[in-house]
């Protein structure tokens, strides 16, 4: 059976997904792995473990449905940083995107006033999240690394680059624009690694891979690889941008929200980037022709994880799914609001000292009201980010598509539509990250965007039903609750 193979390199698992020519998923295999937490703030991944999980998933898939693979594509966790030698041996574990070890370096850079130049070139806010300070840390903390790098013996890659290097026996040293745009050393306007930034971060240019469009012939797997034959690699993209394309949101103003552990909200800005409200980032979308596509990105830190907290820390529910039936047992949250500021408050409040609260408690409140308030809290946070996205910009959000594990909650999707006063569309197949890569592979195999539209599957729609008065009252209540969580009340 002929199929397209998508490898999804996640943060805690590697998956192999087979798509047939009509975009139907034939098989999925998955192996999970643990991240490493050697010290507070440090998050790493053992690359042997990551590669093993990847190879096992590929092997399982081939054992199930054979190896008649048309082409191969990769979706990957973004920003996670690997420094390796020319034999493909990493000098240290991968530093995860979640790792905060370089926060002090980032603070120093901000104090020295580098924010503006970095934002103007990369579209990003200075933050440990992005790869640049992780590379700096590796070069300055692993013995001899800086010397070796200066001699041209070390290479940098995000997970896509490293995996292609391994699968091709060192022949492919490339990445795509979506991954490059998350490194904080790639100029998203001039479309090149930026010499001035490389100087600031003291990173030799010889470490850097060739940046290619997301749909592109990156090269072939080696006969010595797990595949034992040459298979063309035709698509690479970071997971969030891949999911945006996986909904075929290719026009300005089209937006997707992924509801997972956190929420990732991406809006297509079209071919011309805009001055974006501070604290939101501009990044590159997948590139499948000669045009560049800009995307605005905002995130909510605690979404599905808030539901997990209700389950694991408070014991209010046994499964995340049960949150929906609890919420539906009550008519409203009875004035209860939860502000999940477990690690401070993000956009648009930016108060790192804010503490989480549950407020509005009266003796009529039972656990269902609290569970409902938690689901509503996720929706309010999404609204805050979307408001920021549309503020001062020349587009309206026209279409919201959703995916991710928590988007299966119908109550939450309806409340989200009500609070945003916008239609929400959820595909029957919420697996959109790998779908984006499948679309890129199909484009390289002669399909047109119109062909892909026919493969996009069914969506269910949630229409806003709440009246304006009710929406405004709820939002006012939320604003008051936010005020209570902020360390300085006058911030809002
Ligand atoms: P990630 O990719 O970030 O690991 P997933 O997309 O797998 O996340 O979604 C899992 C998250 O969604 C978990 O945090 C879980 O608590 C939450 N979740 C899963 N199902 C539901 C549901 N029906 N209602 C609310 N939250 C849910």
Short mmCIF file of C-alpha atoms and ligand atoms in Angstrom, two decimals:
data_model
loop_
_atom_site.label_atom_id
_atom_site.label_comp_id
_atom_site.label_asym_id
_atom_site.label_seq_id
_atom_site.Cartn_x
_atom_site.Cartn_y
_atom_site.Cartn_z
CA UNK A 1 0.00 0.00 0.00
CA UNK A 2 1.43 3.36 -1.06
CA UNK A 3 1.45 6.07 1.60
CA UNK A 4 2.90 9.38 2.75
CA UNK A 5 4.78 9.14 6.04
CA UNK A 6 4.62 11.98 8.57
CA UNK A 7 6.95 11.89 11.55
CA UNK A 8 5.62 14.03 14.40
CA UNK A 9 8.43 14.83 16.83
CA UNK A 10 6.57 16.01 19.92
CA UNK A 11 7.85 17.14 23.31
CA UNK A 12 7.05 13.87 25.08
CA UNK A 13 6.43 11.43 22.23
CA UNK A 14 7.42 10.56 18.68
CA UNK A 15 4.73 9.40 16.30
CA UNK A 16 4.62 8.00 12.79
CA UNK A 17 1.45 8.63 10.80
CA UNK A 18 0.62 7.11 7.43
CA UNK A 19 -1.68 9.01 5.05
CA UNK A 20 -3.12 7.47 1.92
CA UNK A 21 -3.44 9.41 -1.34
CA UNK A 22 -6.86 10.75 -0.28
CA UNK A 23 -5.60 12.06 3.03
CA UNK A 24 -7.11 9.27 5.13
CA UNK A 25 -5.01 8.16 8.07
CA UNK A 26 -4.06 4.51 7.53
CA UNK A 27 -2.14 3.92 10.73
CA UNK A 28 -0.57 5.76 13.65
CA UNK A 29 2.19 4.48 15.91
CA UNK A 30 3.59 6.29 18.90
CA UNK A 31 6.28 5.93 21.56
CA UNK A 32 6.45 8.25 24.53
CA UNK A 33 9.60 9.42 26.26
CA UNK A 34 10.38 11.34 29.42
CA UNK A 35 11.92 14.76 29.49
CA UNK A 36 14.75 15.27 31.99
CA UNK A 37 14.62 17.84 34.79
CA UNK A 38 18.18 17.88 36.15
CA UNK A 39 17.69 21.11 38.17
CA UNK A 40 14.93 23.64 38.76
CA UNK A 41 14.27 25.51 35.48
CA UNK A 42 16.31 22.98 33.46
CA UNK A 43 14.44 20.82 30.92
CA UNK A 44 16.31 18.48 28.57
CA UNK A 45 15.77 15.52 26.28
CA UNK A 46 18.15 12.60 25.84
CA UNK A 47 18.61 12.46 22.07
CA UNK A 48 19.25 8.71 22.04
CA UNK A 49 15.90 8.26 23.73
CA UNK A 50 14.19 10.64 21.28
CA UNK A 51 15.74 8.86 18.27
CA UNK A 52 14.86 5.43 19.69
CA UNK A 53 11.22 6.45 20.17
CA UNK A 54 11.21 7.77 16.60
CA UNK A 55 12.77 4.66 15.10
CA UNK A 56 10.46 2.35 17.08
CA UNK A 57 7.42 4.26 15.82
CA UNK A 58 8.68 4.04 12.22
CA UNK A 59 9.44 0.32 12.61
CA UNK A 60 6.03 -0.42 14.10
CA UNK A 61 4.36 1.43 11.25
CA UNK A 62 6.36 -0.39 8.58
CA UNK A 63 5.58 -3.72 10.28
CA UNK A 64 1.88 -2.83 10.14
CA UNK A 65 1.49 -1.50 6.61
CA UNK A 66 4.73 -2.07 4.73
CA UNK A 67 7.33 0.37 3.44
CA UNK A 68 5.85 1.58 0.16
CA UNK A 69 6.45 5.18 1.21
CA UNK A 70 5.90 7.87 -1.44
CA UNK A 71 7.63 10.59 0.53
CA UNK A 72 8.41 11.64 4.06
CA UNK A 73 7.74 14.78 6.07
CA UNK A 74 8.51 16.01 9.57
CA UNK A 75 6.51 18.13 12.02
CA UNK A 76 8.42 18.97 15.16
CA UNK A 77 8.46 20.66 18.55
CA UNK A 78 10.00 24.03 17.85
CA UNK A 79 12.97 25.84 19.45
CA UNK A 80 14.42 22.72 21.14
CA UNK A 81 18.15 22.99 20.56
CA UNK A 82 20.78 20.42 19.60
CA UNK A 83 24.49 21.05 19.07
CA UNK A 84 26.25 18.13 17.41
CA UNK A 85 29.47 17.26 15.64
CA UNK A 86 29.80 16.39 11.96
CA UNK A 87 29.45 12.68 12.78
CA UNK A 88 25.97 13.43 14.17
CA UNK A 89 26.98 13.01 17.81
CA UNK A 90 25.34 15.56 20.09
CA UNK A 91 27.68 17.28 22.55
CA UNK A 92 24.94 17.40 25.20
CA UNK A 93 21.26 16.58 25.66
CA UNK A 94 18.78 18.60 23.61
CA UNK A 95 17.72 21.69 25.57
CA UNK A 96 13.93 21.71 25.53
CA UNK A 97 11.87 24.70 24.44
CA UNK A 98 10.43 24.63 27.96
CA UNK A 99 13.85 25.13 29.59
CA UNK A 100 14.25 28.48 31.42
CA UNK A 101 17.97 28.17 32.33
CA UNK A 102 18.94 31.23 30.30
CA UNK A 103 16.46 33.63 31.91
CA UNK A 104 19.23 35.73 33.45
CA UNK A 105 21.02 36.09 30.15
CA UNK A 106 17.71 37.17 28.61
CA UNK A 107 17.12 39.71 31.39
CA UNK A 108 20.62 41.12 30.81
CA UNK A 109 20.00 41.43 27.08
CA UNK A 110 16.78 43.31 27.78
CA UNK A 111 18.55 45.60 30.25
CA UNK A 112 21.16 46.34 27.60
CA UNK A 113 18.33 47.41 25.30
CA UNK A 114 18.52 44.63 22.72
CA UNK A 115 14.74 44.00 22.70
CA UNK A 116 14.03 46.39 19.88
CA UNK A 117 16.66 45.16 17.46
CA UNK A 118 15.74 41.54 18.14
CA UNK A 119 12.04 42.22 17.68
CA UNK A 120 12.68 44.21 14.50
CA UNK A 121 14.73 41.45 12.93
CA UNK A 122 13.20 38.24 14.27
CA UNK A 123 9.64 39.23 15.24
CA UNK A 124 10.31 37.68 18.68
CA UNK A 125 10.47 38.88 22.27
CA UNK A 126 13.73 38.10 24.06
CA UNK A 127 12.97 34.92 25.96
CA UNK A 128 14.73 31.68 27.04
CA UNK A 129 12.07 29.82 25.00
CA UNK A 130 13.82 30.55 21.69
CA UNK A 131 17.00 28.75 20.58
CA UNK A 132 19.62 31.55 20.54
CA UNK A 133 20.41 31.71 24.26
CA UNK A 134 20.29 27.91 24.48
CA UNK A 135 23.04 27.68 21.82
CA UNK A 136 25.00 30.32 23.73
CA UNK A 137 24.64 28.29 26.94
CA UNK A 138 25.86 25.09 25.24
CA UNK A 139 28.88 26.78 23.67
CA UNK A 140 29.87 28.43 26.94
CA UNK A 141 29.20 25.58 29.34
CA UNK A 142 30.29 22.40 27.57
CA UNK A 143 34.09 22.04 27.70
CA UNK A 144 35.84 22.96 24.40
CA UNK A 145 32.51 23.54 22.66
CA UNK A 146 33.21 27.16 21.72
CA UNK A 147 36.67 26.31 20.32
CA UNK A 148 35.31 23.37 18.36
CA UNK A 149 32.47 25.51 17.03
CA UNK A 150 34.91 28.22 15.93
CA UNK A 151 36.97 25.58 14.11
CA UNK A 152 33.81 24.65 12.20
CA UNK A 153 33.43 21.26 13.86
CA UNK A 154 30.04 21.78 15.51
CA UNK A 155 26.58 22.24 14.05
CA UNK A 156 23.33 23.60 15.46
CA UNK A 157 19.91 22.21 14.68
CA UNK A 158 16.38 22.12 15.89
CA UNK A 159 14.93 18.60 16.04
CA UNK A 160 13.97 18.56 12.33
CA UNK A 161 17.54 19.37 11.30
CA UNK A 162 19.05 16.80 13.64
CA UNK A 163 16.67 14.06 12.52
CA UNK A 164 17.33 14.74 8.82
CA UNK A 165 21.09 14.74 9.48
CA UNK A 166 20.80 11.32 11.15
CA UNK A 167 18.42 9.82 8.56
CA UNK A 168 20.63 10.96 5.66
CA UNK A 169 23.95 9.92 7.23
CA UNK A 170 25.04 13.55 7.43
CA UNK A 171 24.09 14.48 3.85
CA UNK A 172 21.19 16.79 4.75
CA UNK A 173 21.96 19.79 6.91
CA UNK A 174 18.86 21.93 6.44
CA UNK A 175 15.84 23.37 8.17
CA UNK A 176 12.68 25.12 7.02
CA UNK A 177 11.57 28.73 7.46
CA UNK A 178 9.07 28.00 10.26
CA UNK A 179 11.74 26.40 12.42
CA UNK A 180 14.40 28.99 11.57
CA UNK A 181 12.00 31.78 12.55
CA UNK A 182 11.89 30.47 16.15
CA UNK A 183 15.64 30.57 16.77
CA UNK A 184 15.98 34.33 17.46
CA UNK A 185 18.96 34.52 15.05
CA UNK A 186 17.01 34.35 11.78
CA UNK A 187 15.94 37.58 10.12
CA UNK A 188 12.34 36.97 9.06
CA UNK A 189 12.26 40.10 6.89
CA UNK A 190 15.58 39.67 5.02
CA UNK A 191 15.25 35.86 5.02
CA UNK A 192 18.72 34.98 6.26
CA UNK A 193 20.66 34.14 9.40
CA UNK A 194 21.41 37.59 10.79
CA UNK A 195 25.10 38.49 11.12
CA UNK A 196 24.51 41.16 13.76
CA UNK A 197 22.51 38.76 15.94
CA UNK A 198 25.10 36.00 15.46
CA UNK A 199 27.66 38.45 16.79
CA UNK A 200 25.52 39.34 19.81
CA UNK A 201 25.04 35.65 20.67
CA UNK A 202 28.62 34.73 19.69
CA UNK A 203 27.50 31.96 17.34
CA UNK A 204 29.81 31.02 14.43
CA UNK A 205 27.97 31.03 11.11
CA UNK A 206 29.47 27.66 10.14
CA UNK A 207 27.14 26.07 12.72
CA UNK A 208 24.04 27.03 10.78
CA UNK A 209 22.03 24.96 8.34
CA UNK A 210 20.56 25.92 4.99
CA UNK A 211 17.07 27.39 5.38
CA UNK A 212 14.54 26.06 2.83
CA UNK A 213 10.83 26.42 2.09
CA UNK A 214 8.66 24.02 4.12
CA UNK A 215 7.65 22.14 0.95
CA UNK A 216 10.95 21.35 -0.71
CA UNK A 217 13.12 18.40 -1.66
CA UNK A 218 15.34 18.41 1.42
CA UNK A 219 17.15 15.25 0.27
CA UNK A 220 16.86 11.48 0.68
CA UNK A 221 17.09 9.08 3.57
CA UNK A 222 20.22 6.95 3.41
CA UNK A 223 20.26 3.24 2.59
CA UNK A 224 22.03 2.83 5.94
CA UNK A 225 19.13 4.47 7.81
CA UNK A 226 16.18 2.79 9.51
CA UNK A 227 14.41 2.80 6.13
CA UNK A 228 17.23 0.88 4.38
CA UNK A 229 16.41 2.77 1.20
CA UNK A 230 16.32 6.25 -0.26
CA UNK A 231 13.05 8.05 0.41
CA UNK A 232 12.61 11.71 -0.51
CA UNK A 233 12.01 14.13 2.36
CA UNK A 234 9.63 16.69 0.91
CA UNK A 235 8.20 18.59 3.89
CA UNK A 236 9.32 20.07 7.21
CA UNK A 237 7.51 22.48 9.52
CA UNK A 238 7.24 23.47 13.18
CA UNK A 239 4.17 21.94 14.84
CA UNK A 240 2.08 25.09 15.35
CA UNK A 241 2.55 26.47 11.84
CA UNK A 242 1.94 23.00 10.46
CA UNK A 243 -1.39 22.85 12.34
CA UNK A 244 -2.41 26.26 10.91
CA UNK A 245 -1.76 24.90 7.42
CA UNK A 246 -3.42 21.64 8.43
CA UNK A 247 -6.70 23.60 8.57
CA UNK A 248 -5.80 25.27 5.24
CA UNK A 249 -5.96 28.70 6.88
CA UNK A 250 -3.97 30.43 4.17
CA UNK A 251 -5.71 33.82 4.05
CA UNK A 252 -5.17 36.93 6.12
CA UNK A 253 -7.18 36.98 9.34
CA UNK A 254 -7.76 33.23 9.42
CA UNK A 255 -6.97 31.89 12.86
CA UNK A 256 -6.49 28.58 14.61
CA UNK A 257 -6.43 27.78 18.28
CA UNK A 258 -4.82 24.60 19.52
CA UNK A 259 -6.14 23.60 22.95
CA UNK A 260 -3.54 21.34 24.53
CA UNK A 261 -1.56 21.69 27.74
CA UNK A 262 -1.47 25.38 26.84
CA UNK A 263 -3.22 27.16 23.97
CA UNK A 264 -1.46 28.33 20.84
CA UNK A 265 -3.30 31.01 18.92
CA UNK A 266 -2.01 31.71 15.41
CA UNK A 267 -3.44 34.24 12.98
CA UNK A 268 -2.42 34.47 9.37
CA UNK A 269 -1.11 37.98 8.58
CA UNK A 270 -0.70 37.37 4.85
CA UNK A 271 2.37 38.35 2.87
CA UNK A 272 3.01 41.66 4.60
CA UNK A 273 3.90 41.63 8.27
CA UNK A 274 2.36 44.31 10.46
CA UNK A 275 3.54 46.30 13.42
CA UNK A 276 2.33 43.91 16.05
CA UNK A 277 1.27 44.90 19.53
CA UNK A 278 4.19 44.46 21.88
CA UNK A 279 4.41 41.07 23.54
CA UNK A 280 2.86 39.21 20.66
CA UNK A 281 5.26 37.67 18.26
CA UNK A 282 5.45 37.60 14.50
CA UNK A 283 6.77 34.46 12.92
CA UNK A 284 6.84 32.73 9.54
CA UNK A 285 4.10 30.39 8.37
CA UNK A 286 4.76 27.38 6.18
CA UNK A 287 6.21 28.26 2.79
CA UNK A 288 4.89 26.16 -0.08
CA UNK A 289 5.59 28.47 -3.01
CA UNK A 290 7.85 31.48 -3.59
CA UNK A 291 5.82 33.70 -1.23
CA UNK A 292 6.47 34.22 2.46
CA UNK A 293 3.57 34.10 4.82
CA UNK A 294 3.63 35.89 8.17
CA UNK A 295 1.79 34.71 11.24
CA UNK A 296 1.06 36.32 14.57
CA UNK A 297 1.30 34.04 17.56
CA UNK A 298 0.06 34.32 21.12
CA UNK A 299 -0.23 31.71 23.80
CA UNK A 300 -2.03 30.86 27.01
CA UNK A 301 0.19 28.98 29.46
CA UNK A 302 -2.43 27.05 31.44
CA UNK A 303 -5.29 25.50 29.52
CA UNK A 304 -5.57 21.69 29.49
CA UNK A 305 -3.08 21.74 32.37
CA UNK A 306 -5.67 23.61 34.48
CA UNK A 307 -8.07 20.72 33.89
CA UNK A 308 -5.30 18.29 34.78
CA UNK A 309 -4.76 20.30 37.99
CA UNK A 310 -8.46 19.94 38.88
CA UNK A 311 -8.04 16.20 38.36
CA UNK A 312 -4.65 15.56 39.98
CA UNK A 313 -4.32 18.26 42.64
CA UNK A 314 -7.92 18.90 43.69
CA UNK A 315 -9.40 15.50 42.79
CA UNK A 316 -12.60 17.19 41.54
CA UNK A 317 -12.80 15.05 38.41
CA UNK A 318 -11.50 11.60 37.51
CA UNK A 319 -10.78 12.31 33.84
CA UNK A 320 -10.32 15.48 31.80
CA UNK A 321 -13.38 14.47 29.76
CA UNK A 322 -15.55 14.47 32.90
CA UNK A 323 -15.03 18.25 33.13
CA UNK A 324 -17.66 18.62 30.42
CA UNK A 325 -20.44 16.67 32.16
CA UNK A 326 -19.68 18.49 35.45
CA UNK A 327 -19.93 21.88 33.74
CA UNK A 328 -23.23 20.94 32.13
CA UNK A 329 -24.76 19.93 35.48
CA UNK A 330 -25.00 23.63 36.46
CA UNK A 331 -26.55 26.55 34.63
CA UNK A 332 -23.63 28.89 35.20
CA UNK A 333 -20.56 29.22 37.37
CA UNK A 334 -22.57 31.12 40.04
CA UNK A 335 -20.15 34.06 39.93
CA UNK A 336 -17.05 31.91 40.47
CA UNK A 337 -13.94 32.92 38.52
CA UNK A 338 -10.62 31.16 38.37
CA UNK A 339 -7.49 33.00 37.33
CA UNK A 340 -4.85 30.31 36.72
CA UNK A 341 -1.85 32.59 37.27
CA UNK A 342 0.26 29.69 38.53
CA UNK A 343 3.42 31.24 37.12
CA UNK A 344 2.25 34.83 36.89
CA UNK A 345 0.04 36.32 34.22
CA UNK A 346 0.92 36.45 30.54
CA UNK A 347 -0.56 38.55 27.73
CA UNK A 348 -1.81 41.23 28.05
CA UNK A 349 -1.10 41.77 31.78
CA UNK A 350 2.51 40.59 32.05
CA UNK A 351 2.73 40.38 35.79
CA UNK A 352 5.21 37.66 36.71
CA UNK A 353 4.37 38.00 40.42
CA UNK A 354 0.60 37.62 40.05
CA UNK A 355 -0.81 34.61 41.93
CA UNK A 356 -3.67 32.33 40.91
CA UNK A 357 -7.05 32.80 42.58
CA UNK A 358 -10.51 31.27 42.84
CA UNK A 359 -12.98 33.98 43.78
CA UNK A 360 -16.71 34.61 44.10
CA UNK A 361 -17.26 31.71 46.51
CA UNK A 362 -20.64 31.53 48.28
CA UNK A 363 -22.22 28.61 50.08
CA UNK A 364 -24.26 27.65 47.02
CA UNK A 365 -21.09 26.81 45.10
CA UNK A 366 -20.34 23.13 44.50
CA UNK A 367 -17.55 21.38 42.62
CA UNK A 368 -19.42 21.61 39.31
CA UNK A 369 -19.36 25.40 39.47
CA UNK A 370 -15.61 25.30 40.05
CA UNK A 371 -15.01 22.90 37.17
CA UNK A 372 -17.18 25.07 34.94
CA UNK A 373 -15.28 28.18 36.03
CA UNK A 374 -12.01 26.46 35.05
CA UNK A 375 -13.24 25.72 31.52
CA UNK A 376 -14.53 29.27 31.25
CA UNK A 377 -11.15 30.57 32.48
CA UNK A 378 -9.45 28.97 29.46
CA UNK A 379 -11.88 30.77 27.15
CA UNK A 380 -11.40 34.16 28.82
CA UNK A 381 -7.63 33.86 28.47
CA UNK A 382 -7.99 33.05 24.77
CA UNK A 383 -10.16 36.14 24.39
CA UNK A 384 -7.47 38.31 26.02
CA UNK A 385 -4.92 37.12 23.46
CA UNK A 386 -7.26 37.48 20.50
CA UNK A 387 -8.17 41.03 21.58
CA UNK A 388 -4.48 41.86 21.58
CA UNK A 389 -4.08 40.31 18.14
CA UNK A 390 -6.81 42.40 16.58
CA UNK A 391 -5.98 45.64 18.40
CA UNK A 392 -4.54 48.26 16.03
CA UNK A 393 -4.40 45.80 13.17
CA UNK A 394 -5.96 46.12 9.77
CA UNK A 395 -7.82 42.83 9.73
CA UNK A 396 -10.75 41.16 11.38
CA UNK A 397 -10.54 37.62 12.60
CA UNK A 398 -12.69 35.90 10.05
CA UNK A 399 -12.46 32.24 10.74
CA UNK A 400 -11.50 30.34 13.86
CA UNK A 401 -10.62 26.70 13.58
CA UNK A 402 -9.67 24.62 16.58
CA UNK A 403 -7.74 21.46 17.32
CA UNK A 404 -5.84 19.81 20.19
CA UNK A 405 -7.02 17.36 22.87
CA UNK A 406 -9.12 19.82 24.91
CA UNK A 407 -11.02 21.07 21.82
CA UNK A 408 -13.08 17.87 22.07
CA UNK A 409 -14.97 19.54 24.96
CA UNK A 410 -18.26 20.73 23.40
CA UNK A 411 -19.23 22.86 26.41
CA UNK A 412 -15.93 24.74 26.24
CA UNK A 413 -16.17 25.28 22.46
CA UNK A 414 -19.70 26.69 22.82
CA UNK A 415 -18.62 29.00 25.66
CA UNK A 416 -15.63 30.08 23.58
CA UNK A 417 -17.90 30.96 20.63
CA UNK A 418 -20.19 32.88 23.03
CA UNK A 419 -17.42 34.84 24.73
CA UNK A 420 -15.65 35.70 21.46
CA UNK A 421 -18.94 36.27 19.67
CA UNK A 422 -17.43 34.35 16.76
CA UNK A 423 -18.11 31.08 15.03
CA UNK A 424 -15.80 28.26 16.01
CA UNK A 425 -15.14 25.37 13.63
CA UNK A 426 -13.83 22.05 14.85
CA UNK A 427 -12.78 19.33 12.42
CA UNK A 428 -13.96 15.76 13.03
CA UNK A 429 -10.31 14.80 12.79
CA UNK A 430 -8.60 17.09 15.32
CA UNK A 431 -5.16 15.76 14.29
CA UNK A 432 -4.07 18.84 12.34
CA UNK A 433 -0.31 19.00 12.97
CA UNK A 434 0.45 15.96 10.84
CA UNK A 435 -2.34 16.92 8.42
CA UNK A 436 -0.35 20.10 7.62
CA UNK A 437 2.68 18.02 6.69
CA UNK A 438 0.54 15.65 4.64
CA UNK A 439 -0.76 18.67 2.70
CA UNK A 440 2.79 19.87 2.00
CA UNK A 441 3.76 16.38 0.79
CA UNK A 442 0.68 16.21 -1.41
CA UNK A 443 1.48 19.64 -2.93
CA UNK A 444 4.92 18.35 -3.85
CA UNK A 445 3.22 15.37 -5.48
CA UNK A 446 1.17 17.51 -7.85
CA UNK A 447 -1.93 18.37 -5.82
CA UNK A 448 -3.23 21.96 -5.88
CA UNK A 449 -4.60 23.92 -2.93
CA UNK A 450 -8.07 23.33 -4.41
CA UNK A 451 -7.43 19.58 -4.37
CA UNK A 452 -6.45 19.83 -0.72
CA UNK A 453 -9.65 21.70 0.14
CA UNK A 454 -11.56 18.63 -0.97
CA UNK A 455 -9.54 16.52 1.46
CA UNK A 456 -9.99 18.81 4.47
CA UNK A 457 -12.82 16.75 5.99
CA UNK A 458 -15.94 17.69 7.93
CA UNK A 459 -16.11 20.40 10.58
CA UNK A 460 -18.70 20.98 13.32
CA UNK A 461 -19.58 24.60 13.97
CA UNK A 462 -20.32 26.31 17.27
CA UNK A 463 -22.24 29.56 16.77
CA UNK A 464 -22.44 32.36 19.36
CA UNK A 465 -25.78 32.13 21.18
CA UNK A 466 -25.19 34.38 24.20
CA UNK A 467 -26.82 37.81 24.28
CA UNK A 468 -24.59 40.88 24.51
CA UNK A 469 -25.74 41.82 28.01
CA UNK A 470 -24.80 38.45 29.43
CA UNK A 471 -21.43 38.44 27.62
CA UNK A 472 -20.57 41.91 28.90
CA UNK A 473 -21.53 41.00 32.47
CA UNK A 474 -19.38 37.88 32.40
CA UNK A 475 -16.43 39.75 30.94
CA UNK A 476 -16.74 42.48 33.56
CA UNK A 477 -16.68 39.82 36.26
CA UNK A 478 -13.55 38.35 34.69
CA UNK A 479 -11.83 41.75 34.62
CA UNK A 480 -12.59 42.23 38.32
CA UNK A 481 -11.15 38.80 39.09
CA UNK A 482 -8.00 39.60 37.09
CA UNK A 483 -7.61 42.77 39.12
CA UNK A 484 -7.63 40.71 42.31
CA UNK A 485 -4.86 38.46 40.95
CA UNK A 486 -2.59 41.31 39.88
CA UNK A 487 0.05 42.47 42.33
CA UNK A 488 -0.61 46.10 41.56
CA UNK A 489 -4.31 46.71 41.18
CA UNK A 490 -3.97 49.80 39.08
CA UNK A 491 -2.42 47.69 36.29
CA UNK A 492 -5.82 47.23 34.69
P1 LIG B 1 -0.47 18.30 24.42
O1 LIG B 1 -0.29 18.04 22.96
O2 LIG B 1 -0.15 19.70 24.86
O3 LIG B 1 0.16 17.24 25.31
P2 LIG B 1 -3.20 17.39 23.96
O4 LIG B 1 -3.59 18.05 22.70
O5 LIG B 1 -2.91 15.92 23.96
O6 LIG B 1 -2.06 18.19 24.71
O7 LIG B 1 -4.40 17.65 25.01
C1 LIG B 1 -4.31 17.16 26.33
C2 LIG B 1 -4.70 18.24 27.34
O8 LIG B 1 -6.06 18.57 27.15
C3 LIG B 1 -4.55 17.77 28.77
O9 LIG B 1 -3.95 18.82 29.54
C4 LIG B 1 -5.97 17.51 29.25
O10 LIG B 1 -6.12 17.89 30.61
C5 LIG B 1 -6.83 18.37 28.33
N1 LIG B 1 -8.06 17.70 27.93
C6 LIG B 1 -8.19 16.54 27.24
N2 LIG B 1 -9.49 16.24 27.01
C7 LIG B 1 -10.21 17.26 27.56
C8 LIG B 1 -11.61 17.55 27.66
N3 LIG B 1 -12.55 16.74 27.12
N4 LIG B 1 -11.96 18.70 28.28
C9 LIG B 1 -11.03 19.54 28.79
N5 LIG B 1 -9.70 19.31 28.74
C10 LIG B 1 -9.29 18.19 28.14
#
